[in-house]
Coordinates of C-alpha atoms and ligand atoms in Angstrom, one line a residue:
X113 CA -49.8 0.4 127.1
X114 CA -50.9 3.2 127.4
X115 CA -49.8 4.9 124.1
X116 CA -48.4 8.4 124.7
X117 CA -49.7 10.9 121.9
X118 CA -47.1 14.1 121.7
X119 CA -48.5 17.7 122.8
X120 CA -48.6 18.8 119.5
X121 CA -51.3 16.4 118.1
X122 CA -53.1 16.5 121.0
X123 CA -53.6 20.1 119.7
X124 CA -55.7 19.5 116.9
X125 CA -58.8 17.0 116.2
X126 CA -60.1 15.8 113.0
X127 CA -62.5 17.8 111.8
X128 CA -65.6 19.1 112.9
X129 CA -67.6 18.4 109.2
X130 CA -65.8 14.3 109.1
X131 CA -68.1 13.8 112.3
X132 CA -70.8 15.5 111.2
X133 CA -70.8 13.3 108.1
X134 CA -69.8 10.3 109.8
X135 CA -73.2 10.7 112.6
X136 CA -75.5 11.2 109.3
X137 CA -73.6 8.6 107.2
X138 CA -74.4 6.4 110.4
X139 CA -77.9 6.9 111.0
X140 CA -78.4 6.4 106.8
X141 CA -76.9 3.4 106.6
X142 CA -79.3 2.1 110.1
X143 CA -81.9 2.6 107.1
X144 CA -83.0 6.6 109.0
X145 CA -85.0 9.0 105.8
X146 CA -81.2 11.8 105.8
X147 CA -80.8 14.3 103.4
X148 CA -77.8 14.5 103.9
X149 CA -76.6 18.5 103.8
X150 CA -73.2 18.4 105.5
X151 CA -70.6 17.2 102.4
X152 CA -68.5 20.4 101.2
X153 CA -67.4 18.4 97.7
X154 CA -69.6 18.8 94.6
X155 CA -72.6 15.9 93.3
X156 CA -70.7 15.8 90.2
X157 CA -68.2 13.4 88.9
X158 CA -64.3 14.1 87.0
X159 CA -64.5 14.8 84.0
X160 CA -64.4 11.9 81.1
X161 CA -60.8 14.2 80.4
X162 CA -59.9 14.4 83.1
X163 CA -60.1 10.0 83.6
X164 CA -58.8 9.4 80.6
X165 CA -56.0 10.8 80.8
X166 CA -54.8 9.9 84.5
X167 CA -55.9 6.2 82.6
X168 CA -53.8 7.6 80.0
X169 CA -50.8 7.8 82.5
X170 CA -51.2 4.6 83.6
X171 CA -50.9 2.9 80.4
X172 CA -47.9 5.4 79.3
X173 CA -46.2 4.3 82.5
X174 CA -45.9 8.0 84.6
X175 CA -46.3 6.0 88.1
X176 CA -43.1 6.7 89.4
X177 CA -41.6 9.4 92.4
X178 CA -42.6 13.1 90.8
X179 CA -40.4 16.2 92.2
X180 CA -41.5 18.0 95.1
X181 CA -42.8 21.2 93.2
X182 CA -44.9 19.3 91.0
X183 CA -44.0 18.1 87.5
X184 CA -42.7 20.8 85.0
X185 CA -45.9 20.8 83.0
X186 CA -48.3 21.3 85.7
X187 CA -47.3 23.8 87.2
X188 CA -46.9 25.5 83.6
X189 CA -49.9 25.1 83.1
X190 CA -50.6 26.7 86.4
X191 CA -48.1 29.6 86.0
X192 CA -50.4 29.9 82.5
X193 CA -53.6 30.2 84.7
X194 CA -52.6 32.2 86.5
X195 CA -50.9 34.7 83.6
X196 CA -54.5 34.0 82.6
X197 CA -57.3 33.8 84.1
X198 CA -55.8 35.8 87.1
X199 CA -53.6 38.0 85.5
X200 CA -50.5 37.6 88.0
X201 CA -47.7 37.1 87.0
X202 CA -45.7 34.2 88.2
X203 CA -41.8 32.7 87.9
X204 CA -42.1 29.0 88.2
X205 CA -40.0 28.9 90.4
X206 CA -42.6 30.6 92.3
X207 CA -45.4 27.8 91.7
X208 CA -45.9 24.7 93.4
X209 CA -47.5 21.6 93.4
X210 CA -49.3 19.4 96.5
X211 CA -51.8 16.7 97.9
X212 CA -54.1 19.4 97.9
X213 CA -54.8 23.3 98.1
X214 CA -54.9 21.9 102.2
X215 CA -50.5 20.8 102.6
X216 CA -50.0 23.7 100.3
X217 CA -51.5 25.3 103.7
X218 CA -50.2 22.7 105.8
X219 CA -46.5 23.6 104.1
X220 CA -47.3 27.2 105.0
X221 CA -47.9 26.6 108.9
X222 CA -44.8 24.2 109.0
X223 CA -42.3 26.7 107.2
X224 CA -42.9 29.5 108.7
X225 CA -44.4 29.9 112.6
X226 CA -43.0 28.8 115.4
X227 CA -44.4 29.4 118.7
X228 CA -45.9 32.6 119.7
X229 CA -46.6 34.0 116.1
X230 CA -50.1 35.0 115.3
X231 CA -52.5 33.9 112.6
X232 CA -55.5 36.4 111.9
X233 CA -57.9 33.9 110.7
X234 CA -61.1 35.4 110.3
X235 CA -64.9 33.7 111.3
X236 CA -66.6 31.8 110.3
X237 CA -63.7 29.9 109.0
X238 CA -63.0 27.2 107.3
X239 CA -62.3 24.7 110.5
X240 CA -58.4 23.4 108.8
X241 CA -56.9 26.6 109.0
X242 CA -57.0 27.2 113.0
X243 CA -56.3 23.3 113.8
X244 CA -53.2 23.6 110.8
X245 CA -51.9 27.1 112.5
X246 CA -51.9 25.0 116.1
X247 CA -50.0 21.7 115.2
X248 CA -47.2 24.1 114.1
X249 CA -46.6 25.5 116.5
X250 CA -48.7 29.0 115.6
X251 CA -52.4 30.8 117.5
X252 CA -55.1 31.3 116.1
X253 CA -56.3 35.1 116.1
X254 CA -59.7 34.8 115.7
X255 CA -61.7 37.6 114.2
X256 CA -65.0 36.6 114.4
X257 CA -67.1 39.1 111.8
X258 CA -71.5 39.0 111.4
X259 CA -73.9 38.5 109.5
X260 CA -74.5 42.4 109.8
X261 CA -70.4 42.6 108.1
X262 CA -71.5 39.8 105.2
X263 CA -69.6 38.0 107.4
X264 CA -65.9 39.7 105.8
X265 CA -63.8 41.1 107.5
X266 CA -63.4 44.9 108.0
X267 CA -60.5 47.4 107.3
X268 CA -60.4 48.8 110.6
X269 CA -61.2 44.9 113.1
X270 CA -57.7 44.0 110.9
X271 CA -56.2 46.9 112.1
X272 CA -57.8 46.3 115.5
X273 CA -56.4 42.5 115.4
X274 CA -52.0 42.8 113.7
X275 CA -50.4 42.9 116.1
X276 CA -46.1 42.8 116.6
X277 CA -46.9 38.4 116.4
X278 CA -48.9 38.9 113.8
X279 CA -47.4 36.5 111.1
X280 CA -50.5 36.2 108.4
X281 CA -54.0 36.7 107.4
X282 CA -55.9 34.5 106.1
X283 CA -58.2 35.2 103.2
X284 CA -60.9 32.8 101.9
X285 CA -63.4 34.3 99.1
X286 CA -64.9 32.9 98.6
X287 CA -65.1 32.5 101.9
X288 CA -66.4 28.0 103.3
X289 CA -69.3 28.3 105.3
X290 CA -70.0 31.7 104.0
X291 CA -69.5 31.9 100.6
X292 CA -69.2 35.9 101.2
X293 CA -66.7 37.0 98.4
X294 CA -64.3 40.5 98.6
X295 CA -65.6 43.0 96.6
X296 CA -62.9 45.6 94.8
X297 CA -63.6 47.7 98.0
X298 CA -62.9 45.9 100.5
X299 CA -60.0 44.3 98.8
X300 CA -58.5 47.8 98.7
X301 CA -59.4 49.1 102.0
X302 CA -57.7 45.5 103.2
X303 CA -55.1 46.2 101.5
X304 CA -54.7 49.5 102.3
X305 CA -53.7 48.8 106.0
X306 CA -51.8 45.6 105.0
X307 CA -49.5 48.6 103.5
X308 CA -48.6 50.2 106.8
X309 CA -47.5 46.6 108.9
X310 CA -45.1 44.7 106.2
X311 CA -44.8 41.9 108.7
X312 CA -47.5 40.4 107.9
X313 CA -47.9 38.2 105.7
X314 CA -51.0 36.8 103.3
X315 CA -52.5 33.5 102.9
X316 CA -55.0 33.7 99.8
X317 CA -57.3 30.4 99.3
X318 CA -58.8 30.9 96.6
X319 CA -60.2 27.3 96.4
X320 CA -64.0 28.5 95.4
X321 CA -62.9 31.5 92.9
X322 CA -64.5 29.4 90.2
X323 CA -68.5 28.8 91.8
X324 CA -69.6 32.4 91.7
X325 CA -73.1 33.3 91.5
X326 CA -72.8 37.1 90.4
X327 CA -72.3 37.2 86.6
X328 CA -68.7 40.4 88.2
X329 CA -65.5 39.5 86.5
X330 CA -63.7 38.4 89.3
X331 CA -61.3 40.6 91.2
X332 CA -58.5 39.6 93.8
X333 CA -56.6 41.0 96.5
X334 CA -53.2 40.7 94.1
X335 CA -55.3 42.7 90.8
X336 CA -56.4 45.6 93.6
X337 CA -53.5 45.3 94.8
X338 CA -50.2 44.0 92.7
X339 CA -47.5 45.3 95.8
X340 CA -48.7 43.1 98.2
X341 CA -47.9 40.3 96.4
X342 CA -44.1 39.6 97.6
X343 CA -45.4 38.5 101.0
X344 CA -48.8 36.7 99.4
X345 CA -48.9 32.6 99.0
X346 CA -52.1 32.4 96.4
X347 CA -53.6 28.9 97.3
X348 CA -55.9 27.3 94.5
X349 CA -55.7 23.4 93.5
X350 CA -58.7 21.4 91.4
X351 CA -60.7 19.7 94.2
X352 CA -63.4 21.6 94.1
X353 CA -63.6 23.2 89.6
X354 CA -63.7 20.2 88.5
X355 CA -65.1 17.7 90.8
X356 CA -61.6 16.7 92.2
X357 CA -61.4 16.7 96.2
X358 CA -60.2 12.3 95.3
X359 CA -56.9 13.2 93.9
X360 CA -55.5 15.4 95.8
X361 CA -54.0 17.7 93.8
X362 CA -53.7 21.4 94.9
X363 CA -51.1 24.1 94.1
X364 CA -49.4 27.5 96.2
X365 CA -48.0 30.4 93.9
X366 CA -45.7 33.2 96.7
X367 CA -42.5 34.0 97.0
X368 CA -39.9 32.0 96.4
X369 CA -38.2 32.0 99.5
X370 CA -41.3 30.4 100.7
X371 CA -42.1 27.9 98.4
X372 CA -38.6 26.2 98.5
X373 CA -39.0 26.3 102.5
X374 CA -42.1 24.5 102.2
X375 CA -40.5 22.0 99.6
X376 CA -38.2 20.9 102.3
X377 CA -40.9 20.3 104.0
X378 CA -42.8 17.9 101.9
X379 CA -40.4 16.1 100.8
X380 CA -39.9 14.8 104.6
X381 CA -44.0 14.4 104.4
X382 CA -45.8 12.8 101.3
X383 CA -42.7 13.8 98.6
X384 CA -44.5 14.8 95.5
X385 CA -47.9 14.5 94.5
X386 CA -48.9 11.2 93.4
X387 CA -48.4 10.7 89.8
X388 CA -51.7 10.1 88.8
X389 CA -53.3 12.9 90.2
X390 CA -51.3 15.4 88.3
X391 CA -51.8 13.9 84.6
X392 CA -55.2 14.7 84.9
X393 CA -54.5 18.3 86.5
X394 CA -52.9 18.1 84.1
X395 CA -55.8 16.9 81.5
X396 CA -58.0 19.5 83.6
X397 CA -56.1 23.0 83.2
X398 CA -55.6 22.3 79.6
X399 CA -59.4 20.7 79.1
X400 CA -60.5 24.6 79.8
X401 CA -63.9 25.5 81.7
X402 CA -66.0 24.1 79.2
X403 CA -68.1 22.5 81.1
X404 CA -68.4 24.8 84.5
X405 CA -70.9 26.9 84.1
X406 CA -73.6 23.9 83.5
X407 CA -72.2 23.3 87.5
X408 CA -72.7 26.6 88.2
X409 CA -76.5 26.8 86.9
X410 CA -77.6 24.1 89.1
X411 CA -75.2 25.4 92.3
X412 CA -77.1 28.2 92.2
X413 CA -81.0 26.7 91.4
X414 CA -80.1 25.1 94.4
X415 CA -78.6 28.3 96.8
X416 CA -82.1 30.0 95.6
X417 CA -84.4 26.9 96.2
X418 CA -82.6 26.4 100.0
X419 CA -82.6 30.3 100.5
X420 CA -86.0 31.4 99.3
X421 CA -87.7 28.3 101.6
X422 CA -85.7 29.9 104.8
X423 CA -85.6 32.9 104.7
X424 CA -89.0 32.6 104.9
X425 CA -88.6 31.2 108.1
X426 CA -89.3 32.6 111.7
X427 CA -85.8 31.6 113.5
X428 CA -83.0 31.6 110.6
X429 CA -81.9 34.9 109.2
X430 CA -79.7 32.8 105.7
X431 CA -76.8 35.0 104.1
X432 CA -77.2 34.7 100.5
X433 CA -74.0 33.0 99.7
X434 CA -72.1 34.8 96.1
X435 CA -70.4 32.3 95.9
X436 CA -68.6 28.5 97.0
X437 CA -71.0 26.1 97.8
X438 CA -72.6 26.0 101.2
X439 CA -75.4 28.9 102.4
X440 CA -75.2 30.2 106.0
X441 CA -77.9 30.6 108.4
X442 CA -77.6 32.0 111.8
X443 CA -80.8 30.6 114.0
X444 CA -80.1 33.0 116.6
X445 CA -83.9 33.4 116.5
X446 CA -84.3 29.2 117.8
X447 CA -82.4 29.5 120.5
X448 CA -84.7 29.9 123.7
X449 CA -87.7 27.6 121.9
X450 CA -88.6 24.2 122.4
X451 CA -88.8 21.0 120.5
X452 CA -91.9 18.9 120.6
X453 CA -90.8 16.8 123.5
X454 CA -89.9 19.3 125.5
X455 CA -86.3 20.3 125.3
X456 CA -84.9 23.3 125.0
X457 CA -82.7 24.8 122.6
X458 CA -79.8 26.9 123.6
X459 CA -77.3 26.8 120.8
X460 CA -76.5 26.0 117.5
X461 CA -75.5 22.3 117.6
X462 CA -79.3 21.5 119.1
X463 CA -80.5 23.1 116.4
X464 CA -78.5 20.6 113.6
X465 CA -78.8 17.8 116.6
X466 CA -83.4 18.4 115.8
X467 CA -83.2 18.6 112.4
X468 CA -81.2 15.7 111.9
X469 CA -84.2 14.6 114.0
X470 CA -86.2 16.0 111.7
X471 CA -84.3 14.0 108.6
X472 CA -81.0 16.6 107.5
X473 CA -78.0 17.0 108.4
X474 CA -76.2 20.3 108.2
X475 CA -72.7 21.7 110.7
X476 CA -73.2 23.4 113.0
X477 CA -71.4 27.0 112.8
X478 CA -69.6 26.9 115.6
X479 CA -67.2 24.6 113.5
X480 CA -66.8 27.2 112.1
X481 CA -66.3 29.8 114.8
X482 CA -69.5 31.2 114.4
X483 CA -72.3 30.5 117.1
X484 CA -75.5 30.4 116.9
X485 CA -75.4 29.0 112.7
X486 CA -76.0 26.1 110.8
X487 CA -74.5 25.2 107.6
X488 CA -76.1 23.5 104.7
X489 CA -74.5 22.2 101.7
X490 CA -76.9 22.6 98.2
X491 CA -73.4 20.6 96.6
X492 CA -75.5 17.7 96.8
X493 CA -78.8 16.5 94.6
X494 CA -80.9 19.3 93.9
X495 CA -84.7 17.4 94.5
X496 CA -82.6 16.5 97.6
X497 CA -82.6 20.3 97.9
X498 CA -85.5 20.9 97.6
X499 CA -87.1 17.6 99.8
X500 CA -83.9 18.7 103.1
X501 CA -85.3 22.3 102.5
X502 CA -89.1 21.7 102.6
X503 CA -87.7 19.3 106.5
X504 CA -86.3 22.7 107.8
X505 CA -88.9 25.0 107.2
X506 CA -91.6 22.3 108.7
X507 CA -89.1 21.4 112.0
X508 CA -89.0 25.2 112.5
X509 CA -92.3 25.5 112.6
X510 CA -93.0 22.3 114.8
X511 CA -90.6 25.3 117.6
X512 CA -93.0 26.1 120.5
X513 CA -91.8 29.6 122.3
X514 CA -93.3 27.7 125.4
X515 CA -93.1 24.2 127.0
X516 CA -95.8 22.1 127.3
Ligands
PLP139 C1 -61.9 27.0 102.1 C2 -61.1 25.3 101.4 N1 -60.0 25.5 101.7 C3 -58.8 24.0 100.8 C4 -59.9 22.8 100.9 C5 -58.8 22.3 100.9 O1 -59.0 21.9 99.7 P1 -58.3 20.4 98.5 O2 -58.8 19.2 98.2 O3 -57.9 20.8 97.4 O4 -57.5 20.0 100.0 C6 -61.4 23.4 101.5 C7 -61.2 21.9 101.4 O5 -62.5 22.1 101.9 C8 -61.5 24.7 101.7 O6 -63.1 24.2 102.7

């Protein structure tokens, strides 16, 4: 029998990132020496006090269904975090918990999009954004940026892409894959455009907010434009900051009507997030961030290492990431060159394939809506980043301008 699948599911695909990782893993399992720089999760373990809270939750019988918008204690902790760290005042009813930030985003699109609704996605973007939009009947509209713009959306570009059908603008800062962080002036100019289009909702994905390499105090869109809070959904979580990707806990804060509708969506898909995951996330928020500076220091050292080596490679242009744990590299200069076996390099996929043969796995920029670029993760052991940077440099140097 041929299985007939829904139109909805045929609009989306498994993430390119997962595919790149699967290829790297398969090659490693087959005995090849591959350094995997595809990973989108911290190489650090979840801090011990968080694990202990999870064990305690199990022991004390916190093993039952939870309320769909999340356990009250965790929502209170998120409310407090948003007030203290981000200077954002939210009622408890404006906060929801879900199975990761990914589900918060999915719920938001499911709750608001109808066919024809457009979602503005500055490119490069995290690939789930367009697929989540498509799955929920909306139309992703891509706004490409460039190295010269630091891979950031500008006010002029934003204005040029807003139409009567625009429902959402998605802003992800620090960005995956770019590592770009919007500064105060950039946020102010985006806000001044958004004020003129009051029907546009704003999704702020701040999942990487604590992983930043400058010493500036963090500033978000709602700090420079508090008046936009009525139509903004702030999305955050514990995955990246607390090395808790597998626990599946994220949060959203936004207008109550939206949060309530998102809860309805969630109540008919997964119900409340795991009781144990939420107990662990509560301990994460309550336990503070004392462990973090060492991790950020390690990410920063790896970033510096990779950026320094790759910046000196003929054919590569590196966007120096200000946060997050990826280094995004433009490889336009390698196109038109020949591999030692005579193959012509014509795209970022070719570059990724060639680097894989040289023992380094990255992800082609086309997965993030910007070509020809490659994303390398620095969420992996420092000695691996060091060895990978040498392999990339050597492989690029072995490309020639004419076939032999
Ligand atoms: C930009 C961005 N937003 C959201 C997520 C999803 O995070 P979570 O693990 O909380 O679902 C990711 C994960 O890679 C991400 O890169």
